[in-house]
XYZ file of C-alpha atoms in Angstrom:
98
model
C 8.273 -29.404 -23.740
C 9.306 -26.145 -25.361
C 7.485 -22.975 -26.235
C 8.285 -20.201 -28.706
C 11.002 -18.802 -26.454
C 12.620 -22.105 -25.603
C 12.417 -24.480 -22.720
C 11.983 -23.219 -19.207
C 13.614 -26.309 -17.751
C 16.771 -26.252 -19.861
C 19.511 -23.612 -19.432
C 20.094 -21.263 -22.328
C 22.772 -22.236 -24.809
C 25.785 -20.040 -25.233
C 26.078 -19.065 -21.593
C 29.617 -18.908 -20.343
C 30.792 -20.506 -17.138
C 31.186 -17.032 -15.615
C 27.436 -16.448 -15.897
C 26.621 -19.654 -14.066
C 29.262 -18.982 -11.395
C 27.773 -15.528 -10.730
C 24.306 -16.972 -10.389
C 25.534 -19.450 -7.743
C 27.052 -16.785 -5.459
C 25.357 -16.243 -2.147
C 23.678 -12.871 -1.757
C 25.404 -10.382 0.495
C 23.914 -10.029 3.908
C 23.823 -7.092 6.217
C 25.388 -4.137 4.523
C 25.059 -0.885 6.421
C 21.791 -1.900 8.075
C 23.168 -5.123 9.480
C 26.074 -3.437 11.255
C 24.004 -0.889 13.182
C 22.517 -1.530 16.575
C 18.784 -1.445 17.302
C 18.841 2.149 18.609
C 20.682 3.401 15.535
C 18.226 1.625 13.250
C 15.293 3.100 15.167
C 16.817 6.586 14.914
C 17.289 6.107 11.175
C 13.667 4.991 10.869
C 12.380 8.137 12.616
C 14.664 10.386 10.541
C 13.206 8.818 7.406
C 9.664 9.402 8.714
C 10.402 13.094 9.315
C 11.986 13.392 5.860
C 8.881 11.874 4.227
C 6.525 14.139 6.198
C 8.432 17.175 4.953
C 7.642 16.100 1.375
C 3.881 16.099 2.018
C 1.898 18.955 0.483
C -0.462 19.975 3.271
C -3.820 21.602 2.354
C -4.459 25.229 3.191
C -7.066 26.202 5.789
C -9.659 27.061 3.120
C -9.084 23.763 1.286
C -9.374 21.870 4.558
C -12.671 23.537 5.452
C -14.011 22.890 1.934
C -13.056 19.206 2.081
C -14.535 18.856 5.563
C -17.820 20.447 4.456
C -18.042 18.165 1.421
C -17.461 15.070 3.559
C -20.039 16.086 6.174
C -22.678 16.858 3.507
C -21.978 13.531 1.782
C -22.290 11.602 5.066
C -25.593 13.340 5.893
C -26.968 12.472 2.432
C -25.937 8.823 2.799
C -27.472 8.681 6.307
C -30.740 10.006 4.869
C -30.656 7.504 2.016
C -30.027 4.554 4.340
C -32.809 5.777 6.682
C -35.330 5.958 3.833
C -34.351 2.489 2.575
C -34.567 1.085 6.125
C -38.030 2.564 6.685
C -39.182 1.194 3.320
C -37.930 -2.288 4.094
C -39.516 -2.075 7.563
C -42.921 -1.256 6.047
C -42.630 -4.024 3.453
C -41.728 -6.569 6.134
C -44.563 -5.309 8.341
C -47.023 -5.627 5.451
C -45.851 -9.146 4.509
C -45.567 -10.590 8.025
C -47.817 -8.209 9.954
């Protein structure tokens, strides 16, 4: 069965033998990571962590306090909303089954 682009099952025509030989090669294993010991790999891992943390743009103290205030106010509002809904459901259940 073929589609507009050709058959998936059949190899493309016009491919040279070099293309098929390259596709049959085994992938290389190891490289630089495979030759290092576990302590060297762990040291590399921690160096990469420190390098990534240096790229982070940390908020200023005023931004941090603003964000913290916004989160606390939002949480208090959601707590109030859930409390009101819970009390309403409690009264409805008490009226129906009480």
